[in-house]
Every structure is written in C-alpha cells, then in structure tokens.
PDB file of C-alpha atoms and ligand atoms in Angstrom:
ATOM      1  CA  UNK N 655     142.118  98.231  40.936  1.00 90.00           C
ATOM      2  CA  UNK N 656     145.611  97.262  39.880  1.00 94.00           C
ATOM      3  CA  UNK N 657     146.610  96.588  36.279  1.00 96.00           C
ATOM      4  CA  UNK N 658     149.084  93.786  35.654  1.00 98.00           C
ATOM      5  CA  UNK N 659     150.876  93.918  32.312  1.00 98.00           C
ATOM      6  CA  UNK N 660     151.333  90.289  31.376  1.00 98.00           C
ATOM      7  CA  UNK N 661     154.530  89.499  29.539  1.00 98.00           C
ATOM      8  CA  UNK N 662     155.384  88.286  26.981  1.00 98.00           C
ATOM      9  CA  UNK N 663     152.522  89.662  24.943  1.00 97.00           C
ATOM     10  CA  UNK N 664     151.954  91.239  21.524  1.00 96.00           C
ATOM     11  CA  UNK N 665     153.993  91.003  18.342  1.00 96.00           C
ATOM     12  CA  UNK N 666     155.916  87.819  17.610  1.00 97.00           C
ATOM     13  CA  UNK N 667     158.868  87.470  15.232  1.00 97.00           C
ATOM     14  CA  UNK N 668     156.626  86.185  12.409  1.00 97.00           C
ATOM     15  CA  UNK N 669     154.428  89.260  12.531  1.00 96.00           C
ATOM     16  CA  UNK N 670     157.384  91.648  12.732  1.00 97.00           C
ATOM     17  CA  UNK N 671     158.983  89.942   9.705  1.00 97.00           C
ATOM     18  CA  UNK N 672     155.720  90.115   7.725  1.00 97.00           C
ATOM     19  CA  UNK N 673     155.444  93.866   8.332  1.00 96.00           C
ATOM     20  CA  UNK N 674     159.069  94.375   7.369  1.00 97.00           C
ATOM     21  CA  UNK N 675     158.526  92.491   4.109  1.00 98.00           C
ATOM     22  CA  UNK N 676     155.320  94.403   3.318  1.00 97.00           C
ATOM     23  CA  UNK N 677     157.001  97.761   3.951  1.00 95.00           C
ATOM     24  CA  UNK N 678     159.992  96.846   1.784  1.00 97.00           C
ATOM     25  CA  UNK N 679     157.712  95.723  -1.039  1.00 97.00           C
ATOM     26  CA  UNK N 680     155.525  98.819  -0.896  1.00 96.00           C
ATOM     27  CA  UNK N 681     158.478 101.176  -0.893  1.00 95.00           C
ATOM     28  CA  UNK N 682     160.465  99.375  -3.550  1.00 95.00           C
ATOM     29  CA  UNK N 683     157.822  98.235  -6.019  1.00 93.00           C
ATOM     30  CA  UNK N 684     156.104  99.958  -8.912  1.00 93.00           C
ATOM     31  CA  UNK N 685     152.469  99.172  -9.636  1.00 96.00           C
ATOM     32  CA  UNK N 686     149.711  97.848  -7.421  1.00 98.00           C
ATOM     33  CA  UNK N 687     150.548  95.757  -4.354  1.00 98.00           C
ATOM     34  CA  UNK N 688     147.978  93.403  -2.829  1.00 98.00           C
ATOM     35  CA  UNK N 689     147.870  91.329   0.327  1.00 98.00           C
ATOM     36  CA  UNK N 690     146.071  88.034  -0.172  1.00 98.00           C
ATOM     37  CA  UNK N 691     144.099  88.009   3.071  1.00 97.00           C
ATOM     38  CA  UNK N 692     144.941  90.096   6.135  1.00 96.00           C
ATOM     39  CA  UNK N 693     148.751  90.136   6.410  1.00 96.00           C
ATOM     40  CA  UNK N 694     148.283  89.385  10.101  1.00 94.00           C
ATOM     41  CA  UNK N 695     144.908  88.931  11.748  1.00 93.00           C
ATOM     42  CA  UNK N 696     144.318  92.371  13.160  1.00 93.00           C
ATOM     43  CA  UNK N 697     141.966  94.964  11.707  1.00 92.00           C
ATOM     44  CA  UNK N 698     144.022  97.943  12.937  1.00 92.00           C
ATOM     45  CA  UNK N 699     147.235  96.578  11.453  1.00 93.00           C
ATOM     46  CA  UNK N 700     145.409  95.812   8.185  1.00 94.00           C
ATOM     47  CA  UNK N 701     143.929  99.325   8.046  1.00 94.00           C
ATOM     48  CA  UNK N 702     147.423 100.791   8.490  1.00 95.00           C
ATOM     49  CA  UNK N 703     148.773  98.710   5.625  1.00 96.00           C
ATOM     50  CA  UNK N 704     145.906  99.803   3.394  1.00 97.00           C
ATOM     51  CA  UNK N 705     146.653 103.435   4.240  1.00 97.00           C
ATOM     52  CA  UNK N 706     150.217 102.774   3.084  1.00 95.00           C
ATOM     53  CA  UNK N 707     148.788 101.725  -0.291  1.00 96.00           C
ATOM     54  CA  UNK N 708     148.641  97.935   0.013  1.00 98.00           C
ATOM     55  CA  UNK N 709     145.277  96.731  -1.216  1.00 98.00           C
ATOM     56  CA  UNK N 710     143.419  93.994   0.645  1.00 98.00           C
ATOM     57  CA  UNK N 711     141.817  91.030  -1.124  1.00 97.00           C
ATOM     58  CA  UNK N 712     140.163  88.915   1.535  1.00 94.00           C
ATOM     59  CA  UNK N 713     137.970  86.073   0.245  1.00 90.00           C
ATOM     60  CA  UNK N 714     137.210  82.871   2.206  1.00 88.00           C
ATOM     61  CA  UNK N 715     140.029  81.010   0.457  1.00 93.00           C
ATOM     62  CA  UNK N 716     143.313  82.090  -1.063  1.00 96.00           C
ATOM     63  CA  UNK N 717     142.869  80.484  -4.484  1.00 94.00           C
ATOM     64  CA  UNK N 718     139.560  82.291  -5.020  1.00 94.00           C
ATOM     65  CA  UNK N 719     141.205  85.508  -3.864  1.00 95.00           C
ATOM     66  CA  UNK N 720     143.915  85.263  -6.494  1.00 96.00           C
ATOM     67  CA  UNK N 721     141.281  85.426  -9.227  1.00 96.00           C
ATOM     68  CA  UNK N 722     140.604  89.005  -8.136  1.00 97.00           C
ATOM     69  CA  UNK N 723     144.229  90.022  -8.758  1.00 98.00           C
ATOM     70  CA  UNK N 724     145.336  90.433 -12.354  1.00 97.00           C
ATOM     71  CA  UNK N 725     148.462  92.561 -12.194  1.00 97.00           C
ATOM     72  CA  UNK N 726     151.225  93.777  -9.938  1.00 98.00           C
ATOM     73  CA  UNK N 727     152.531  92.245  -6.734  1.00 98.00           C
ATOM     74  CA  UNK N 728     150.785  89.888  -4.353  1.00 98.00           C
ATOM     75  CA  UNK N 729     151.997  89.318  -0.802  1.00 98.00           C
ATOM     76  CA  UNK N 730     151.285  85.915   0.750  1.00 98.00           C
ATOM     77  CA  UNK N 731     150.482  86.432   4.407  1.00 97.00           C
ATOM     78  CA  UNK N 732     152.221  85.165   7.573  1.00 97.00           C
ATOM     79  CA  UNK N 733     149.790  82.214   7.676  1.00 97.00           C
ATOM     80  CA  UNK N 734     151.238  80.666   4.513  1.00 98.00           C
ATOM     81  CA  UNK N 735     149.639  79.473   1.278  1.00 98.00           C
ATOM     82  CA  UNK N 736     149.362  76.180  -0.556  1.00 98.00           C
ATOM     83  CA  UNK N 737     151.580  75.296  -3.532  1.00 98.00           C
ATOM     84  CA  UNK N 738     148.463  75.560  -5.678  1.00 98.00           C
ATOM     85  CA  UNK N 739     148.183  79.253  -4.808  1.00 98.00           C
ATOM     86  CA  UNK N 740     151.859  79.824  -5.610  1.00 98.00           C
ATOM     87  CA  UNK N 741     151.471  78.032  -8.941  1.00 98.00           C
ATOM     88  CA  UNK N 742     148.379  80.031  -9.873  1.00 98.00           C
ATOM     89  CA  UNK N 743     150.104  83.306  -9.040  1.00 98.00           C
ATOM     90  CA  UNK N 744     152.999  82.318 -11.319  1.00 98.00           C
ATOM     91  CA  UNK N 745     150.555  81.313 -14.074  1.00 98.00           C
ATOM     92  CA  UNK N 746     148.929  84.722 -13.855  1.00 98.00           C
ATOM     93  CA  UNK N 747     152.312  86.449 -14.151  1.00 98.00           C
ATOM     94  CA  UNK N 748     152.033  88.094 -10.738  1.00 98.00           C
ATOM     95  CA  UNK N 749     155.081  89.154  -8.772  1.00 98.00           C
ATOM     96  CA  UNK N 750     154.627  86.984  -5.657  1.00 98.00           C
ATOM     97  CA  UNK N 751     156.246  87.871  -2.335  1.00 98.00           C
ATOM     98  CA  UNK N 752     156.066  85.320   0.448  1.00 98.00           C
ATOM     99  CA  UNK N 753     155.686  86.660   4.013  1.00 98.00           C
ATOM    100  CA  UNK N 754     154.948  83.254   5.539  1.00 98.00           C
ATOM    101  CA  UNK N 755     156.241  82.967   9.106  1.00 98.00           C
ATOM    102  CA  UNK N 756     159.284  80.703   9.367  1.00 98.00           C
ATOM    103  CA  UNK N 757     157.449  78.585  11.977  1.00 98.00           C
ATOM    104  CA  UNK N 758     154.635  77.926   9.509  1.00 98.00           C
ATOM    105  CA  UNK N 759     157.151  77.131   6.773  1.00 98.00           C
ATOM    106  CA  UNK N 760     158.591  74.482   9.089  1.00 98.00           C
ATOM    107  CA  UNK N 761     155.172  72.817   9.381  1.00 98.00           C
ATOM    108  CA  UNK N 762     154.801  72.820   5.589  1.00 98.00           C
ATOM    109  CA  UNK N 763     158.198  71.144   5.267  1.00 98.00           C
ATOM    110  CA  UNK N 764     157.280  68.594   7.927  1.00 98.00           C
ATOM    111  CA  UNK N 765     154.060  67.638   6.135  1.00 98.00           C
ATOM    112  CA  UNK N 766     155.847  67.337   2.788  1.00 98.00           C
ATOM    113  CA  UNK N 767     158.470  65.048   4.342  1.00 98.00           C
ATOM    114  CA  UNK N 768     155.881  62.891   6.119  1.00 98.00           C
ATOM    115  CA  UNK N 769     153.793  62.520   2.967  1.00 98.00           C
ATOM    116  CA  UNK N 770     156.895  61.552   0.981  1.00 98.00           C
ATOM    117  CA  UNK N 771     157.650  58.900   3.605  1.00 98.00           C
ATOM    118  CA  UNK N 772     154.186  57.435   3.118  1.00 98.00           C
ATOM    119  CA  UNK N 773     152.395  58.809   6.188  1.00 98.00           C
ATOM    120  CA  UNK N 774     148.821  59.925   6.518  1.00 98.00           C
ATOM    121  CA  UNK N 775     148.913  63.123   8.574  1.00 98.00           C
ATOM    122  CA  UNK N 776     146.237  64.045  11.093  1.00 98.00           C
ATOM    123  CA  UNK N 777     146.394  67.827  11.276  1.00 98.00           C
ATOM    124  CA  UNK N 778     144.749  69.533  14.255  1.00 98.00           C
ATOM    125  CA  UNK N 779     143.623  72.986  13.179  1.00 98.00           C
ATOM    126  CA  UNK N 780     140.764  75.435  12.868  1.00 97.00           C
ATOM    127  CA  UNK N 781     138.466  74.953   9.918  1.00 96.00           C
ATOM    128  CA  UNK N 782     138.310  78.039   7.715  1.00 95.00           C
ATOM    129  CA  UNK N 783     141.648  79.406   8.949  1.00 96.00           C
ATOM    130  CA  UNK N 784     144.210  80.079   6.187  1.00 96.00           C
ATOM    131  CA  UNK N 785     147.048  78.196   7.906  1.00 97.00           C
ATOM    132  CA  UNK N 786     145.442  74.734   7.605  1.00 98.00           C
ATOM    133  CA  UNK N 787     144.387  75.593   4.057  1.00 97.00           C
ATOM    134  CA  UNK N 788     148.013  76.191   3.095  1.00 98.00           C
ATOM    135  CA  UNK N 789     149.394  73.125   4.892  1.00 98.00           C
ATOM    136  CA  UNK N 790     146.759  70.766   3.526  1.00 98.00           C
ATOM    137  CA  UNK N 791     147.619  71.838   0.011  1.00 98.00           C
ATOM    138  CA  UNK N 792     151.122  70.414   0.434  1.00 98.00           C
ATOM    139  CA  UNK N 793     149.841  66.832   0.298  1.00 98.00           C
ATOM    140  CA  UNK N 794     146.253  66.720  -0.954  1.00 97.00           C
ATOM    141  CA  UNK N 795     144.411  63.634   0.266  1.00 96.00           C
ATOM    142  CA  UNK N 796     147.143  62.820   2.778  1.00 98.00           C
ATOM    143  CA  UNK N 797     146.381  65.511   5.378  1.00 98.00           C
ATOM    144  CA  UNK N 798     143.243  65.067   7.484  1.00 98.00           C
ATOM    145  CA  UNK N 799     142.050  68.250   9.187  1.00 98.00           C
ATOM    146  CA  UNK N 800     140.473  67.681  12.615  1.00 98.00           C
ATOM    147  CA  UNK N 801     139.209  70.379  14.931  1.00 98.00           C
ATOM    148  CA  UNK N 802     137.543  68.405  17.727  1.00 98.00           C
ATOM    149  CA  UNK N 803     136.941  64.941  19.179  1.00 98.00           C
ATOM    150  CA  UNK N 804     134.069  64.263  16.757  1.00 98.00           C
ATOM    151  CA  UNK N 805     136.370  64.834  13.797  1.00 98.00           C
ATOM    152  CA  UNK N 806     138.856  62.382  15.292  1.00 98.00           C
ATOM    153  CA  UNK N 807     136.145  59.747  15.786  1.00 98.00           C
ATOM    154  CA  UNK N 808     135.188  60.139  12.127  1.00 98.00           C
ATOM    155  CA  UNK N 809     138.708  59.468  10.808  1.00 98.00           C
ATOM    156  CA  UNK N 810     139.022  56.447   8.514  1.00 97.00           C
ATOM    157  CA  UNK N 811     142.742  55.891   8.033  1.00 98.00           C
ATOM    158  CA  UNK N 812     143.843  52.402   6.966  1.00 96.00           C
ATOM    159  CA  UNK N 813     147.501  53.348   6.512  1.00 98.00           C
ATOM    160  CA  UNK N 814     149.708  51.890   9.307  1.00 97.00           C
ATOM    161  CA  UNK N 815     151.918  54.986   9.033  1.00 98.00           C
ATOM    162  CA  UNK N 816     150.114  57.811  10.807  1.00 98.00           C
ATOM    163  CA  UNK N 817     151.484  61.099  12.103  1.00 98.00           C
ATOM    164  CA  UNK N 818     149.753  63.872  14.008  1.00 98.00           C
ATOM    165  CA  UNK N 819     150.670  67.540  13.900  1.00 98.00           C
ATOM    166  CA  UNK N 820     148.914  70.874  14.372  1.00 98.00           C
ATOM    167  CA  UNK N 821     148.410  74.528  13.567  1.00 98.00           C
ATOM    168  CA  UNK N 822     150.950  76.844  15.219  1.00 98.00           C
ATOM    169  CA  UNK N 823     148.514  79.016  17.177  1.00 96.00           C
ATOM    170  CA  UNK N 824     146.285  76.554  19.046  1.00 97.00           C
ATOM    171  CA  UNK N 825     145.674  76.124  22.761  1.00 96.00           C
ATOM    172  CA  UNK N 826     148.520  74.084  24.282  1.00 97.00           C
ATOM    173  CA  UNK N 827     146.216  72.151  26.558  1.00 96.00           C
ATOM    174  CA  UNK N 828     143.347  71.486  24.137  1.00 97.00           C
ATOM    175  CA  UNK N 829     145.861  70.322  21.550  1.00 98.00           C
ATOM    176  CA  UNK N 830     147.430  67.895  24.020  1.00 98.00           C
ATOM    177  CA  UNK N 831     143.992  66.405  24.672  1.00 98.00           C
ATOM    178  CA  UNK N 832     143.308  66.046  20.951  1.00 98.00           C
ATOM    179  CA  UNK N 833     146.733  64.521  20.302  1.00 98.00           C
ATOM    180  CA  UNK N 834     146.093  62.002  23.073  1.00 98.00           C
ATOM    181  CA  UNK N 835     142.767  61.084  21.511  1.00 98.00           C
ATOM    182  CA  UNK N 836     144.427  60.585  18.113  1.00 98.00           C
ATOM    183  CA  UNK N 837     146.958  58.281  19.816  1.00 98.00           C
ATOM    184  CA  UNK N 838     144.171  56.303  21.415  1.00 98.00           C
ATOM    185  CA  UNK N 839     142.744  55.674  17.957  1.00 98.00           C
ATOM    186  CA  UNK N 840     146.126  55.240  16.286  1.00 98.00           C
ATOM    187  CA  UNK N 841     148.636  54.164  18.966  1.00 98.00           C
ATOM    188  CA  UNK N 842     151.418  54.060  16.392  1.00 97.00           C
ATOM    189  CA  UNK N 843     150.923  57.735  15.472  1.00 98.00           C
ATOM    190  CA  UNK N 844     154.095  59.809  15.386  1.00 98.00           C
ATOM    191  CA  UNK N 845     153.568  63.128  17.200  1.00 98.00           C
ATOM    192  CA  UNK N 846     154.904  66.465  15.942  1.00 98.00           C
ATOM    193  CA  UNK N 847     153.558  69.300  18.068  1.00 98.00           C
ATOM    194  CA  UNK N 848     154.024  72.452  15.990  1.00 98.00           C
ATOM    195  CA  UNK N 849     152.565  75.072  18.333  1.00 98.00           C
ATOM    196  CA  UNK N 850     155.033  77.929  18.009  1.00 98.00           C
ATOM    197  CA  UNK N 851     157.101  79.279  20.849  1.00 97.00           C
ATOM    198  CA  UNK N 852     155.408  82.706  20.728  1.00 97.00           C
ATOM    199  CA  UNK N 853     151.977  81.116  21.199  1.00 97.00           C
ATOM    200  CA  UNK N 854     153.249  78.845  23.950  1.00 97.00           C
ATOM    201  CA  UNK N 855     154.938  81.627  25.923  1.00 98.00           C
ATOM    202  CA  UNK N 856     151.940  83.975  25.720  1.00 98.00           C
ATOM    203  CA  UNK N 857     149.535  81.260  26.855  1.00 98.00           C
ATOM    204  CA  UNK N 858     151.735  80.113  29.738  1.00 98.00           C
ATOM    205  CA  UNK N 859     152.203  83.697  30.927  1.00 98.00           C
ATOM    206  CA  UNK N 860     148.453  84.388  30.769  1.00 98.00           C
ATOM    207  CA  UNK N 861     147.582  81.236  32.728  1.00 98.00           C
ATOM    208  CA  UNK N 862     150.249  82.022  35.312  1.00 98.00           C
ATOM    209  CA  UNK N 863     149.001  85.607  35.668  1.00 98.00           C
ATOM    210  CA  UNK N 864     145.432  84.357  36.099  1.00 98.00           C
ATOM    211  CA  UNK N 865     146.491  83.007  39.501  1.00 97.00           C
ATOM    212  CA  UNK N 866     146.958  86.532  40.824  1.00 97.00           C
ATOM    213  CA  UNK N 867     144.315  88.575  38.987  1.00 98.00           C
ATOM    214  CA  UNK N 868     140.511  88.579  39.045  1.00 97.00           C
ATOM    215  CA  UNK N 869     140.036  89.169  35.333  1.00 98.00           C
ATOM    216  CA  UNK N 870     142.128  89.112  32.143  1.00 98.00           C
ATOM    217  CA  UNK N 871     141.669  91.408  29.158  1.00 98.00           C
ATOM    218  CA  UNK N 872     143.081  90.074  25.881  1.00 98.00           C
ATOM    219  CA  UNK N 873     143.651  92.754  23.271  1.00 98.00           C
ATOM    220  CA  UNK N 874     143.238  91.255  19.815  1.00 97.00           C
ATOM    221  CA  UNK N 875     141.031  90.787  16.816  1.00 96.00           C
ATOM    222  CA  UNK N 876     138.189  88.222  16.774  1.00 95.00           C
ATOM    223  CA  UNK N 877     139.882  86.720  13.692  1.00 93.00           C
ATOM    224  CA  UNK N 878     143.160  86.154  15.480  1.00 95.00           C
ATOM    225  CA  UNK N 879     143.482  82.489  16.405  1.00 94.00           C
ATOM    226  CA  UNK N 880     146.153  83.052  19.037  1.00 95.00           C
ATOM    227  CA  UNK N 881     144.162  85.905  20.661  1.00 97.00           C
ATOM    228  CA  UNK N 882     141.039  83.741  20.895  1.00 97.00           C
ATOM    229  CA  UNK N 883     143.078  80.907  22.386  1.00 96.00           C
ATOM    230  CA  UNK N 884     144.444  83.268  25.060  1.00 98.00           C
ATOM    231  CA  UNK N 885     140.876  83.980  26.193  1.00 98.00           C
ATOM    232  CA  UNK N 886     140.124  80.257  26.233  1.00 97.00           C
ATOM    233  CA  UNK N 887     143.179  79.189  28.233  1.00 97.00           C
ATOM    234  CA  UNK N 888     142.658  81.880  30.875  1.00 98.00           C
ATOM    235  CA  UNK N 889     139.071  80.706  31.377  1.00 98.00           C
ATOM    236  CA  UNK N 890     139.771  76.994  31.183  1.00 96.00           C
ATOM    237  CA  UNK N 891     143.193  76.641  32.810  1.00 96.00           C
ATOM    238  CA  UNK N 892     143.378  79.843  34.804  1.00 96.00           C
ATOM    239  CA  UNK N 893     139.796  79.601  36.055  1.00 97.00           C
ATOM    240  CA  UNK N 894     139.280  83.359  35.671  1.00 97.00           C
ATOM    241  CA  UNK N 895     136.993  85.413  33.440  1.00 98.00           C
ATOM    242  CA  UNK N 896     138.567  86.812  30.292  1.00 98.00           C
ATOM    243  CA  UNK N 897     137.358  89.182  27.576  1.00 98.00           C
ATOM    244  CA  UNK N 898     138.672  89.814  24.058  1.00 98.00           C
ATOM    245  CA  UNK N 899     138.728  93.481  23.062  1.00 98.00           C
ATOM    246  CA  UNK N 900     139.638  94.729  19.628  1.00 96.00           C
ATOM    247  CA  UNK N 901     139.629  98.343  20.753  1.00 93.00           C
ATOM    248  CA  UNK N 902     138.663 100.650  23.616  1.00 95.00           C
ATOM    249  CA  UNK N 903     135.026 100.717  22.476  1.00 95.00           C
ATOM    250  CA  UNK N 904     134.687  97.009  23.301  1.00 97.00           C
ATOM    251  CA  UNK N 905     135.473  97.531  26.976  1.00 97.00           C
ATOM    252  CA  UNK N 906     132.468  97.476  29.299  1.00 95.00           C
ATOM    253  CA  UNK N 907     132.884  99.282  32.644  1.00 90.00           C
ATOM    254  CA  UNK N 908     130.577  96.768  34.373  1.00 92.00           C
ATOM    255  CA  UNK N 909     133.232  94.050  33.853  1.00 95.00           C
ATOM    256  CA  UNK N 910     135.290  95.719  36.567  1.00 94.00           C
ATOM    257  CA  UNK N 911     132.737  95.794  39.359  1.00 92.00           C
ATOM    258  CA  UNK N 912     134.374  94.180  42.366  1.00 91.00           C
ATOM    259  CA  UNK N 913     137.626  93.538  40.465  1.00 94.00           C
ATOM    260  CA  UNK N 914     140.766  94.273  42.472  1.00 94.00           C
ATOM    261  CA  UNK N 915     143.356  93.341  39.905  1.00 96.00           C
ATOM    262  CA  UNK N 916     143.105  92.966  36.118  1.00 97.00           C
ATOM    263  CA  UNK N 917     145.705  91.392  33.837  1.00 98.00           C
ATOM    264  CA  UNK N 918     146.248  92.617  30.280  1.00 98.00           C
ATOM    265  CA  UNK N 919     147.786  90.610  27.474  1.00 98.00           C
ATOM    266  CA  UNK N 920     147.554  90.722  23.691  1.00 98.00           C
ATOM    267  CA  UNK N 921     147.702  88.454  20.685  1.00 97.00           C
ATOM    268  CA  UNK N 922     150.783  88.050  18.520  1.00 96.00           C
ATOM    269  CA  UNK N 923     149.272  90.266  15.819  1.00 95.00           C
ATOM    270  CA  UNK N 924     148.075  93.114  18.053  1.00 96.00           C
ATOM    271  CA  UNK N 925     149.824  96.471  17.582  1.00 95.00           C
ATOM    272  CA  UNK N 926     151.550  97.513  20.817  1.00 95.00           C
ATOM    273  CA  UNK N 927     150.113 101.050  20.720  1.00 95.00           C
ATOM    274  CA  UNK N 928     146.627  99.535  20.875  1.00 96.00           C
ATOM    275  CA  UNK N 929     147.506  97.484  23.937  1.00 97.00           C
ATOM    276  CA  UNK N 930     149.072 100.558  25.495  1.00 97.00           C
ATOM    277  CA  UNK N 931     145.838 102.519  24.967  1.00 96.00           C
ATOM    278  CA  UNK N 932     143.854  99.757  26.683  1.00 97.00           C
ATOM    279  CA  UNK N 933     146.275  99.668  29.621  1.00 96.00           C
ATOM    280  CA  UNK N 934     146.136 103.452  30.005  1.00 95.00           C
ATOM    281  CA  UNK N 935     142.338 103.353  29.892  1.00 95.00           C
ATOM    282  CA  UNK N 936     142.174 100.675  32.581  1.00 94.00           C
ATOM    283  CA  UNK N 937     144.667 102.490  34.763  1.00 92.00           C
ATOM    284  CA  UNK N 938     142.589 105.656  34.433  1.00 90.00           C
ATOM    285  CA  UNK N 939     139.449 103.745  35.409  1.00 83.00           C
ATOM    286  CA  UNK N 940     140.898 103.239  38.877  1.00 61.00           C
ATOM    287  CA  UNK N 941     144.420 104.578  39.142  1.00 46.00           C
ATOM    288  CA  UNK N 942     145.028 103.211  42.620  1.00 45.00           C
ATOM    289  CA  UNK N 943     148.293 101.262  42.348  1.00 42.00           C
ATOM    290  CA  UNK N 944     149.208 100.195  38.810  1.00 44.00           C
ATOM    291  CA  UNK N 945     151.454  97.148  38.941  1.00 45.00           C
ATOM    292  CA  UNK N 946     153.808  95.956  36.234  1.00 48.00           C
ATOM    293  CA  UNK N 947     155.778  92.850  35.605  1.00 45.00           C
ATOM    294  CA  UNK N 948     157.297  94.309  32.467  1.00 39.00           C
ATOM    295  CA  UNK N 949     158.227  97.619  30.973  1.00 37.00           C
ATOM    296  CA  UNK N 950     156.982  96.633  27.532  1.00 40.00           C
ATOM    297  CA  UNK N 951     153.537  97.917  26.456  1.00 36.00           C
TER     298      UNK N 951
HETATM  299 FE1  SF4 X 600     154.715  82.715  13.479  1.00 64.99          FE
HETATM  300 FE2  SF4 X 600     153.764  81.891  15.825  1.00 64.99          FE
HETATM  301 FE3  SF4 X 600     153.773  84.463  15.220  1.00 64.99          FE
HETATM  302 FE4  SF4 X 600     152.098  82.824  13.953  1.00 64.99          FE
HETATM  303  S1  SF4 X 600     152.071  83.334  16.145  1.00 64.99           S
HETATM  304  S2  SF4 X 600     153.331  84.431  13.010  1.00 64.99           S
HETATM  305  S3  SF4 X 600     153.368  80.996  13.807  1.00 64.99           S
HETATM  306  S4  SF4 X 600     155.599  83.149  15.494  1.00 64.99           S
END
C-alpha cells in the first residue's frame, strides 16, 4: 500500500494567526484568559491551549458563553463573533481580543455593506456553527440562514434587492448548487461566494488526489466544518471512500483491505504533528513504497 500525502493540507493562515494571537495574549497578560469557544475546531489544539493556561468556555452560542466570564481577558475565536457579543464583553468590562480570521472579517464587512445598501442577504451556512452566528448578528432580520434546498424553498423575501453569500468553509460544489437554486428563486440575486482560498485549495487537491487513490483519510475533528467537507467532496466528487479520523485510535485496519494506495489530507485546524503521526502509522501498516507529492507533513 502506498501513502500519498495530499497537498495543500493542514493549517491555514487564519488558524496560524489565531494561535499567534492566543500565545501573545497568554504570555503578555495578567489574570485569567478565556477562549470563547474552541479557538479553532480541533480538540488536540484546544487541549494544548488549555495546558498553556487558556480556559475554555464552550456553550452552544457565544452570547450565552460570555455570561460565564466575569473577569480577565476573552479571546474571540477564528470563526468571528457578532457585534452583540463584542458589546456585551465591553459592558462586562472584559479585555476582549479578537482572533477572527481576516477572511471571515471580510464576510462580516460584506454583509454590513449589503444591508446598508438595502439588500436582504441569503447566507448559506451550517446551522449551529459559530461563523453564521457571528455574521447574522451584523444585520439582524436581514440575513437569512439556509443550509439546504428545503430552507431555500421556505424563503419569503419580498425585497427586490437580494444577495447571496456563504460561510467560508463549505463544500465548493454543494455551495454552487445552492447558489444556483437561490438564483432560480431570485434571478436578480447578487452572488458573493465567500468560500476561502484555503478551503478551496484543500478541497480541489483532495478531489484531484481521489483520482489516483483507493481511499482518502482526512485528519480532523468532527466539529471542524472544513474537515467534514473534505470527506464529503472526496466521496461525492472524487467517487472514493473517505474517513475522518481525529486521532490514531479512530483508524480501523479493516478499511485498508484490498487498498493499494491511500491519500491523506487534513483540515485547516488540524495540527501537523497529528497528521504526521497518522501518515507514519499508515506507512508502517504496509511500508511497501510510500509516495509523496509534498515534503510537508
Ligand atoms: Fe480563515 Fe479559511 Fe482558515 Fe477558516 S479555513 S480560518 S476562513 S483561512
């Protein structure tokens, strides 16, 4: 069995920046430091941050989470927060540090501008994910979250000015289909596809690699939107089986029966040492002729 290291994979610029900010805050700040939700969606990365002394508050929504923090510093995660959360943090006298990814900030700014120009915004995103929560807070009542075709059918927008945009970490292909459906319902809709470059490049590489492997392993956390989407696009567009593994313990040897070549990729929030461990494990399973298309691990 050969192991193909799919590239690009792993950390994106937004995740690297968030870690840099968190480290700077922890080292340079007196008093307790909290992250409001997982700084990036990976349990290993979150555990590391907690070991460095950054406490995790992780409720279903950010505003509720703030009520658990009464002193010190709060870090807003790479996924962004709503203005309501920022205002509440200020009201509580917390020292707020914003680690929102610049690509997410751009979507916030887009939605603010569209709302100011009188648009209703159809926002394609995952319900319950913090990124839509933050974006929707920028223009309450003007942003309509849709996750699937049924949500689009249920839209009731009378406004002639309609725009459609999306979460940064969605599947490229599923999002295109949903955008097309929105345009069927609202032909005048202005399209702003906000899927970030890191997500796009990782998905395209995984689908391309699927042509030459029998199976793809995606290293990432079940909470990571971009990791889950990598599994989906390999199955749907690449036509190959794919499994998400958060750690070595998730790997099942029976997956590799009859497999000649396996591809390995990882989500944008997956620590590289974790991916390296998975690659080494797979290579040790059948160390015939490991193949690489990149030196990065
Ligand atoms: Fe930013 Fe994209 Fe990385 Fe998310 S996946 S942190 S939006 S670069």
